[in-house]
PDB file of C-alpha atoms in Angstrom:
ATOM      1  CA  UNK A   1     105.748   0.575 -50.479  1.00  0.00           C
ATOM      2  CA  UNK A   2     105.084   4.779 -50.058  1.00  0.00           C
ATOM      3  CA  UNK A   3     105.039   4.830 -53.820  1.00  0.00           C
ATOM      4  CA  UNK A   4     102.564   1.397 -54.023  1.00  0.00           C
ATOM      5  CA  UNK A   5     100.604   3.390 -51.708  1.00  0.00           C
ATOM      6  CA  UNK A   6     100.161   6.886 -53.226  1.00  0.00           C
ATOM      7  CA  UNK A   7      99.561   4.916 -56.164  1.00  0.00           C
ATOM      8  CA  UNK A   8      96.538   3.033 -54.936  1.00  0.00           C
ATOM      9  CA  UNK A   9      95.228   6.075 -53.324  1.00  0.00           C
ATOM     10  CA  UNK A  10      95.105   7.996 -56.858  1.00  0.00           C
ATOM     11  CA  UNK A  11      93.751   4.997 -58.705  1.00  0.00           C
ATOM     12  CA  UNK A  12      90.727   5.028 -56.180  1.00  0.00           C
ATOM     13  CA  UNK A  13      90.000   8.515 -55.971  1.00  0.00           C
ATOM     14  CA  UNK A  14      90.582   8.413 -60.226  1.00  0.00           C
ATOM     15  CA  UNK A  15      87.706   5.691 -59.948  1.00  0.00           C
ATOM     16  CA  UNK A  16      85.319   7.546 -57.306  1.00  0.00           C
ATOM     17  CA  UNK A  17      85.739  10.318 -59.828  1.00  0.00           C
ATOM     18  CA  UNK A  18      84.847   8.392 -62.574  1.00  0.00           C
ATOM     19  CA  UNK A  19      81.417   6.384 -61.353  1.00  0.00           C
ATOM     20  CA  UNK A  20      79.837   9.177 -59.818  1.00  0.00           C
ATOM     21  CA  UNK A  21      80.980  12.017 -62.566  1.00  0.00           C
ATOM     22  CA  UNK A  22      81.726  13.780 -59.889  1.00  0.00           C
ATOM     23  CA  UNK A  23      77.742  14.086 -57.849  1.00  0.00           C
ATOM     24  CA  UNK A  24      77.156  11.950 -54.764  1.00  0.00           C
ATOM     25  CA  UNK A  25      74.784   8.945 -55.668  1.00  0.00           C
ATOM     26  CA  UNK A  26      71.780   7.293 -53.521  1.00  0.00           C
ATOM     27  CA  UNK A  27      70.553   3.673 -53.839  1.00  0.00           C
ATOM     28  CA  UNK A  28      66.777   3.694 -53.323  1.00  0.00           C
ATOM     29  CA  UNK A  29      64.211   1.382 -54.210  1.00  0.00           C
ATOM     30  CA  UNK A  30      62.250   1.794 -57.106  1.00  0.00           C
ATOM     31  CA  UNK A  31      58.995   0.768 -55.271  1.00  0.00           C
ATOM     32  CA  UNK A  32      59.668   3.491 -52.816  1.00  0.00           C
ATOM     33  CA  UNK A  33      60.022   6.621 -55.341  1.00  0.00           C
ATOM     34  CA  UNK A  34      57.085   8.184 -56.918  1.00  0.00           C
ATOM     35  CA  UNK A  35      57.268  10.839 -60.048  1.00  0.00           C
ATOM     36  CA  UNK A  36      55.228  13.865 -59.952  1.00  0.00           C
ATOM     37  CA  UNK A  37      54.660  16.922 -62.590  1.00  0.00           C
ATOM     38  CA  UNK A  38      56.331  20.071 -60.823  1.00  0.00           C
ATOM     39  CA  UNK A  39      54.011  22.578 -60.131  1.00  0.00           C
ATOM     40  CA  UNK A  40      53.793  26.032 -58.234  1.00  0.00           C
ATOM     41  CA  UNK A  41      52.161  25.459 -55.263  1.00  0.00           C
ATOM     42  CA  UNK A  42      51.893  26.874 -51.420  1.00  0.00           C
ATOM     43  CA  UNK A  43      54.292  24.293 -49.565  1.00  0.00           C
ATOM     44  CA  UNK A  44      52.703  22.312 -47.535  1.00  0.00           C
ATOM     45  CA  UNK A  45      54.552  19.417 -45.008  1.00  0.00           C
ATOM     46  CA  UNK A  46      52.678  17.305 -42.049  1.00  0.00           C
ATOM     47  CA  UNK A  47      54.810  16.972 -38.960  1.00  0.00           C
ATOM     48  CA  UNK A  48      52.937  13.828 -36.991  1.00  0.00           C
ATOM     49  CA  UNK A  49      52.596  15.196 -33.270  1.00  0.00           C
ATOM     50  CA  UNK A  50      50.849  13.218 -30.094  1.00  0.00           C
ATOM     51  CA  UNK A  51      48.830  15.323 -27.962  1.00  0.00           C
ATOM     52  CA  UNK A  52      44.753  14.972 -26.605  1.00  0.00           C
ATOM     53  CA  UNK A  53      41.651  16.793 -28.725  1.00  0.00           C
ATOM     54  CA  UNK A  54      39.293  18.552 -26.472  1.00  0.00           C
ATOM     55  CA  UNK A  55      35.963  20.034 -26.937  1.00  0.00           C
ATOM     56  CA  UNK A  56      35.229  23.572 -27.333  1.00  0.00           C
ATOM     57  CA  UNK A  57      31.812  23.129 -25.568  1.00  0.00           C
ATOM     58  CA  UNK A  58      31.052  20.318 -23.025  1.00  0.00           C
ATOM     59  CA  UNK A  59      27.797  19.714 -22.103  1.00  0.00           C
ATOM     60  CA  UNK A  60      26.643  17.787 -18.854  1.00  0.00           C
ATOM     61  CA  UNK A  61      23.353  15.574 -18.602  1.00  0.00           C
ATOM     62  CA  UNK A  62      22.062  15.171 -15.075  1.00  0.00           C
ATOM     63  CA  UNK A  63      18.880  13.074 -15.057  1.00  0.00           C
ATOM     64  CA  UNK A  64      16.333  13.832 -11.870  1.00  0.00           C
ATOM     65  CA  UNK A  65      16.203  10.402 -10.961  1.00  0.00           C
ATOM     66  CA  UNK A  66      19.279   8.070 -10.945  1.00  0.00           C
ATOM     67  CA  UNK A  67      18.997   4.190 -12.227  1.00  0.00           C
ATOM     68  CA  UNK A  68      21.089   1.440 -14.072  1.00  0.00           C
ATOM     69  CA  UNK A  69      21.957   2.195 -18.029  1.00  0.00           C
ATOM     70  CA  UNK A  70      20.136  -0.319 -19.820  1.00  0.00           C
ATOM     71  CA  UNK A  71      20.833   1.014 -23.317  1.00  0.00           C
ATOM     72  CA  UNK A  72      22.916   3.255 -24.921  1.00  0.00           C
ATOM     73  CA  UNK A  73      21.403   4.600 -28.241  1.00  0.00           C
ATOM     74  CA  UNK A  74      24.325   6.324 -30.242  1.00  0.00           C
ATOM     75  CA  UNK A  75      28.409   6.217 -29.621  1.00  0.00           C
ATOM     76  CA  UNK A  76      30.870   8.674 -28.525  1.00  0.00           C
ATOM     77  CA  UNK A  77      31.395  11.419 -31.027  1.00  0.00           C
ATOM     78  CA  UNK A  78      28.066  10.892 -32.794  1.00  0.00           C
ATOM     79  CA  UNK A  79      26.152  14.492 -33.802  1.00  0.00           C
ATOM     80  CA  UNK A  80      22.968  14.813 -32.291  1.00  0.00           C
ATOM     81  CA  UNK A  81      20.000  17.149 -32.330  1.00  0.00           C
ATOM     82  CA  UNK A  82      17.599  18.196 -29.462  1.00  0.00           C
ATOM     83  CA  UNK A  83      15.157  15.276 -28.415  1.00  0.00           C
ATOM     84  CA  UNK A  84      17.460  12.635 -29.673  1.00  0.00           C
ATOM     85  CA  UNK A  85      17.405   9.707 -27.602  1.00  0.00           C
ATOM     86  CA  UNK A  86      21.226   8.778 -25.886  1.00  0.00           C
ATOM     87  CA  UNK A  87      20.520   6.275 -23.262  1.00  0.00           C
ATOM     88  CA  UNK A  88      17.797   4.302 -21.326  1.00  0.00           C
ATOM     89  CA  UNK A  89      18.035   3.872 -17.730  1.00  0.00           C
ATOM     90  CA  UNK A  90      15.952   1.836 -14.962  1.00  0.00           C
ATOM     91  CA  UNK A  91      14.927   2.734 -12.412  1.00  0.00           C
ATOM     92  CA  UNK A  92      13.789  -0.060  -9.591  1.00  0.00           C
ATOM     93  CA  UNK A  93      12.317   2.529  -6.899  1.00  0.00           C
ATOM     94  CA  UNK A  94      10.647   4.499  -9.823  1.00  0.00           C
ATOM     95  CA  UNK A  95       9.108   1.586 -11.494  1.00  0.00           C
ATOM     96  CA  UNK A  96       7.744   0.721  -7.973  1.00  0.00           C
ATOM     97  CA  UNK A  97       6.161   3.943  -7.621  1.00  0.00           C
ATOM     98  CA  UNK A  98       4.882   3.947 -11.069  1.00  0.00           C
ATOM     99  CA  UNK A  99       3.011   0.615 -10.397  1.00  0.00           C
ATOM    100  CA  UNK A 100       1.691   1.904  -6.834  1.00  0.00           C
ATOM    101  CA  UNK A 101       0.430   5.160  -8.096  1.00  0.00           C
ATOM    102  CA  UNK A 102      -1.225   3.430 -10.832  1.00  0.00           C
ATOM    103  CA  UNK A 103      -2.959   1.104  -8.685  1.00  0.00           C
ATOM    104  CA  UNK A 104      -3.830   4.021  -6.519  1.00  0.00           C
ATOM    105  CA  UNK A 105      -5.634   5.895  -9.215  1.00  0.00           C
ATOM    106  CA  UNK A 106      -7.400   2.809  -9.988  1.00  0.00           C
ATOM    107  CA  UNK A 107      -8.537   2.287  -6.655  1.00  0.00           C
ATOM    108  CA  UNK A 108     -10.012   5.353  -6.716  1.00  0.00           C
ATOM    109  CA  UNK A 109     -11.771   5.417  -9.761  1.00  0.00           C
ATOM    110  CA  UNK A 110     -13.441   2.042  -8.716  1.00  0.00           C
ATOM    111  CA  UNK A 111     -14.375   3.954  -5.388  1.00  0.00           C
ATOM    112  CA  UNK A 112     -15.636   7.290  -7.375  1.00  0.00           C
ATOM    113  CA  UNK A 113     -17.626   5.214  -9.135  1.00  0.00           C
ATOM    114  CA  UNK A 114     -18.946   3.009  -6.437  1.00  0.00           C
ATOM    115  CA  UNK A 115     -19.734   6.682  -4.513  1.00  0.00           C
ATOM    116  CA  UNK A 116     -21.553   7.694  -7.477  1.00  0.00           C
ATOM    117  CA  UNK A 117     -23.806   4.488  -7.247  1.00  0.00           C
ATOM    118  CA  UNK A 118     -24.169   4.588  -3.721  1.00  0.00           C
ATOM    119  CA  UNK A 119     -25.099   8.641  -3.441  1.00  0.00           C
ATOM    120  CA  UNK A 120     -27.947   7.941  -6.349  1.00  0.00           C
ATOM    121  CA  UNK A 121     -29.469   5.079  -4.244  1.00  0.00           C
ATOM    122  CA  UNK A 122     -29.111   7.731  -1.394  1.00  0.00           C
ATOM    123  CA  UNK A 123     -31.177  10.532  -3.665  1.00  0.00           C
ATOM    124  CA  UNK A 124     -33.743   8.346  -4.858  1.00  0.00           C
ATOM    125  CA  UNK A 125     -34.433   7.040  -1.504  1.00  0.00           C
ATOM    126  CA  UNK A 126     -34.743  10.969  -0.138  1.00  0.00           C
ATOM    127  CA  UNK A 127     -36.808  11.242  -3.681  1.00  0.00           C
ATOM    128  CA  UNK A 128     -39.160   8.254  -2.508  1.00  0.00           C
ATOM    129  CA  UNK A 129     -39.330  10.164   0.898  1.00  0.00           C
ATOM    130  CA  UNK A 130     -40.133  13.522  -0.436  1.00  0.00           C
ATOM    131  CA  UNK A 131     -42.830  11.730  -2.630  1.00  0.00           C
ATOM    132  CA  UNK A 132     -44.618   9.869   0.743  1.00  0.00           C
ATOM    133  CA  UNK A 133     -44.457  12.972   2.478  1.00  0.00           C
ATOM    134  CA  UNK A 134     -46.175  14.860  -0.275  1.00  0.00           C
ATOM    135  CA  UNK A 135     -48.569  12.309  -0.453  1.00  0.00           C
ATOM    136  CA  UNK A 136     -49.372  12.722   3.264  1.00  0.00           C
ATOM    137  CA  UNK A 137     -49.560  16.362   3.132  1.00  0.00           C
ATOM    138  CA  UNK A 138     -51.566  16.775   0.535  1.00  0.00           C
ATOM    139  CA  UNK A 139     -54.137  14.977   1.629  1.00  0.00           C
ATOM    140  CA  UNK A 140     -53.195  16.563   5.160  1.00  0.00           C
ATOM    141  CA  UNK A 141     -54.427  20.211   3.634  1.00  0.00           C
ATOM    142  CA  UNK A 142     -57.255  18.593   2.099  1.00  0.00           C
ATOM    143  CA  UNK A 143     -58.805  17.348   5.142  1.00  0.00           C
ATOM    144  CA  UNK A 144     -57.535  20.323   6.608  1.00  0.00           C
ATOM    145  CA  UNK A 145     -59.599  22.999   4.481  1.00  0.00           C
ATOM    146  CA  UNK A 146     -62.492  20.559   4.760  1.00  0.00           C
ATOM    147  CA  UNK A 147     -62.746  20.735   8.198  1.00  0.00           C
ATOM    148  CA  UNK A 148     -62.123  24.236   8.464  1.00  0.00           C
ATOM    149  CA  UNK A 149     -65.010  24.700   6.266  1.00  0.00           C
ATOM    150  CA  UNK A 150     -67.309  21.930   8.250  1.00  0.00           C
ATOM    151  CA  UNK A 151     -66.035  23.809  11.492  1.00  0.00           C
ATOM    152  CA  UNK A 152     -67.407  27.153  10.353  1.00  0.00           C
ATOM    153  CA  UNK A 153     -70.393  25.789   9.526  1.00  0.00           C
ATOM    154  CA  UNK A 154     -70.801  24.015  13.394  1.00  0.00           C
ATOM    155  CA  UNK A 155     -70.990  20.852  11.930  1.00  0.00           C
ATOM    156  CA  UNK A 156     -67.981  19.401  13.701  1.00  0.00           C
ATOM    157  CA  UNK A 157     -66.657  20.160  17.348  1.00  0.00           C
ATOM    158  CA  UNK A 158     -63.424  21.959  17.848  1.00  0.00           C
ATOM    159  CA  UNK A 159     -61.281  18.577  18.760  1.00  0.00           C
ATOM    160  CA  UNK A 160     -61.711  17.134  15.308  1.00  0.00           C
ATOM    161  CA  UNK A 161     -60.845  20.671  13.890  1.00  0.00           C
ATOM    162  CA  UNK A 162     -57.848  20.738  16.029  1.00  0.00           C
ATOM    163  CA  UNK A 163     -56.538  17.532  15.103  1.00  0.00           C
ATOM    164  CA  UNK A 164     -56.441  18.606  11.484  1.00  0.00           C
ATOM    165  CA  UNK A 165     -54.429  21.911  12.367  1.00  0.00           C
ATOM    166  CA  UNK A 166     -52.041  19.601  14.126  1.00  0.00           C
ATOM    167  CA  UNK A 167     -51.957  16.962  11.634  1.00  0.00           C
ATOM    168  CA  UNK A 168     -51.162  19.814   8.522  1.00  0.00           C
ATOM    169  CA  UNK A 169     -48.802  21.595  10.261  1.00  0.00           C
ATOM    170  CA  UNK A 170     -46.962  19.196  11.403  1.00  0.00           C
ATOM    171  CA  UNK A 171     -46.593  17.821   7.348  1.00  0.00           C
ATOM    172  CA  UNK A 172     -46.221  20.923   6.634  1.00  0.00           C
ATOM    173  CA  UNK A 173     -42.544  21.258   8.480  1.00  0.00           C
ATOM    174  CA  UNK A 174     -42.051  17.701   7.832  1.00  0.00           C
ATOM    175  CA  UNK A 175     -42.692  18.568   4.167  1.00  0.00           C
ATOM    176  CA  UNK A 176     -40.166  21.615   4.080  1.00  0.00           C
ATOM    177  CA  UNK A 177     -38.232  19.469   5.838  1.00  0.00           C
ATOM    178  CA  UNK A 178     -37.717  16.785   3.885  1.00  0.00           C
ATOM    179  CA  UNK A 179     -37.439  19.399   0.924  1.00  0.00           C
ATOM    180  CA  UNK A 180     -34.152  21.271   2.425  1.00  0.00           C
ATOM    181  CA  UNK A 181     -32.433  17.579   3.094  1.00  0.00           C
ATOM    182  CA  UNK A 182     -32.969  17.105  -0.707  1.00  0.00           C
ATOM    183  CA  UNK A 183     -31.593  20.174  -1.652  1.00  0.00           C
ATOM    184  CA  UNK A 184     -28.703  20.121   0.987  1.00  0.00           C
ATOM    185  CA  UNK A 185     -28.041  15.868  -0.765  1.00  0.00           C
ATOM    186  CA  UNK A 186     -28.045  17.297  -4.434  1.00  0.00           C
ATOM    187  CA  UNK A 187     -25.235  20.287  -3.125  1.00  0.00           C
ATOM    188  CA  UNK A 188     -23.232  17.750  -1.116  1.00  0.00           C
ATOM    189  CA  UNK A 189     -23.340  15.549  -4.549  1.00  0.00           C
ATOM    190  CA  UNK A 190     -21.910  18.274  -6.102  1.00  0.00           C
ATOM    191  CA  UNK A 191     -19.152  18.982  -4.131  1.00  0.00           C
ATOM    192  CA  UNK A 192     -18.217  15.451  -3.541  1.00  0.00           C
ATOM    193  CA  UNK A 193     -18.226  14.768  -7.486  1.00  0.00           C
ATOM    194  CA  UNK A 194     -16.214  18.272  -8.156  1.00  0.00           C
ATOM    195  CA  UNK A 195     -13.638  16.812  -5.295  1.00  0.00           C
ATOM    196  CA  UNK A 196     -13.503  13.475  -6.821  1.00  0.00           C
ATOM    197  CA  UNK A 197     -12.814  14.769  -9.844  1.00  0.00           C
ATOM    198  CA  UNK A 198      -9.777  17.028  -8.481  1.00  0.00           C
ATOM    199  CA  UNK A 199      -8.572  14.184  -6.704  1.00  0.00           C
ATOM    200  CA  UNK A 200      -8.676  12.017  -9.922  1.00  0.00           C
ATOM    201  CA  UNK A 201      -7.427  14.660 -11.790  1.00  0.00           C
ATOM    202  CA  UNK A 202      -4.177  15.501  -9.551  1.00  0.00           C
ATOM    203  CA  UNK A 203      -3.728  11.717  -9.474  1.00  0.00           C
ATOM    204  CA  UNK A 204      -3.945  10.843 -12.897  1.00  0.00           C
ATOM    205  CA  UNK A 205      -1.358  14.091 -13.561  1.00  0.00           C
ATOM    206  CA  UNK A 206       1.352  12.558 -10.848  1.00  0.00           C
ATOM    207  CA  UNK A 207       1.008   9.276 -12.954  1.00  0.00           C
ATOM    208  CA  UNK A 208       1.518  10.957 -16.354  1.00  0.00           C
ATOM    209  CA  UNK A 209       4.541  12.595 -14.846  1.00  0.00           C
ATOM    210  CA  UNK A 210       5.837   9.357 -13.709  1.00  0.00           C
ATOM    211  CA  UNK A 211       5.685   7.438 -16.526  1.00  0.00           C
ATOM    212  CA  UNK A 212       7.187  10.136 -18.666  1.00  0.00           C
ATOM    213  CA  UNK A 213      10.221  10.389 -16.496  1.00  0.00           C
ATOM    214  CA  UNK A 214      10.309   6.562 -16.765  1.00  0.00           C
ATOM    215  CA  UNK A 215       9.939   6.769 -20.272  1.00  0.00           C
ATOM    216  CA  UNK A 216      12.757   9.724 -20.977  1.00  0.00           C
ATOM    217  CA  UNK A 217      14.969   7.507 -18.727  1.00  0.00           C
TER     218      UNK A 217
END
């Protein structure tokens, strides 16, 4: 049985010998092995590693006014350039004021122009004023040098003269008057219209703003 056994041992290391001519063998696929031309080359080999990218540069958006994202223009990682859109919010208490302020500057348009009516009607009723008063004293001076004349001359007594001095001078103030109120309405005009129009102006600024925030947003 020792000699069976040495036996068997040399007939399988005699066969080892003799199917792999002495080099170890590997079975492998054929599907799995690809055939290359050797070439010179730097080595290069890709170890597969699990780990988190971060940015070089982070940049944080904060928006002046808060709201609800409606929509999102471009994904994470996209490349964008300065004024590129990202996302659109709302913005309930904004819209609100947006609406209000634009109904205020409405408002008071409508009421700049209805003060502009009603300060012309005011004018040309001082105008139509100033006109009857310069009637009046006009013919107030001409009755007025008449009887200054007649009085020299005797030919009327000194009550009728006197009531013509009265009557002029007292169109005479009522004409200069009436001529300062006109000139004090057409200043007044013009500092209500240049105050309008700063009003309106300032106004209609604060809703520009508004509605480009609400548009940006």
């Amino acid at each position: 049985m020792t000699i069976g056994g040495i036996a068997a041992l040399i007939v399988l290391i005699a066969g080892s010998f003799y199917f792999t001519s002495g080099k170890s063998k590997l079975n492998v696929d054929l599907e799995r092995i690809t055939i290359s031309e050797v070439t010179k080359a730097p080595f290069q080999e890709s170890i597969p590693q699990n780990g988190t990218v971060l940015p070089l540069t982070t940049i944080y958006i904060i928006t002046a006014d808060g709201g609800r994202v409606e929509q999102r223009y471009v994904e994470d990682g996209a490349t964008l350039k300065k004024g590129d859109p990202i996302l659109r919010l709302s913005n309930t208490e904004l819209e609100m004021t947006l609406a209000n302020n634009t109904t205020t500057v409405s408002t008071m348009l409508a009421q700049m122009q209805l003060s502009k009516v009603t300060a012309q009607q005011n004018t040309v009723s001082k105008l139509n004023n100033m006109a009857d008063v310069q009637s009046q004293y006009n013919e107030a001076e001409r009755i007025y040098n008449l009887d200054k004349k007649l009085y020299s001359q005797k030919v009327i007594g000194s009550q009728e003269w006197q009531t013509a001095q009265n009557n002029y001078n007292y169109l005479l103030k009522k004409k200069e008057l009436t001529e300062e109120i006109l000139k004090q309405d057409s200043i007044s005009r013009q500092q209500q219209e240049e105050q309008d129009k700063q009003s309106f102006a300032g106004a209609q600024n604060t809703l520009a703003i508004l509605k480009k925030e609400s548009t940006t947003s």
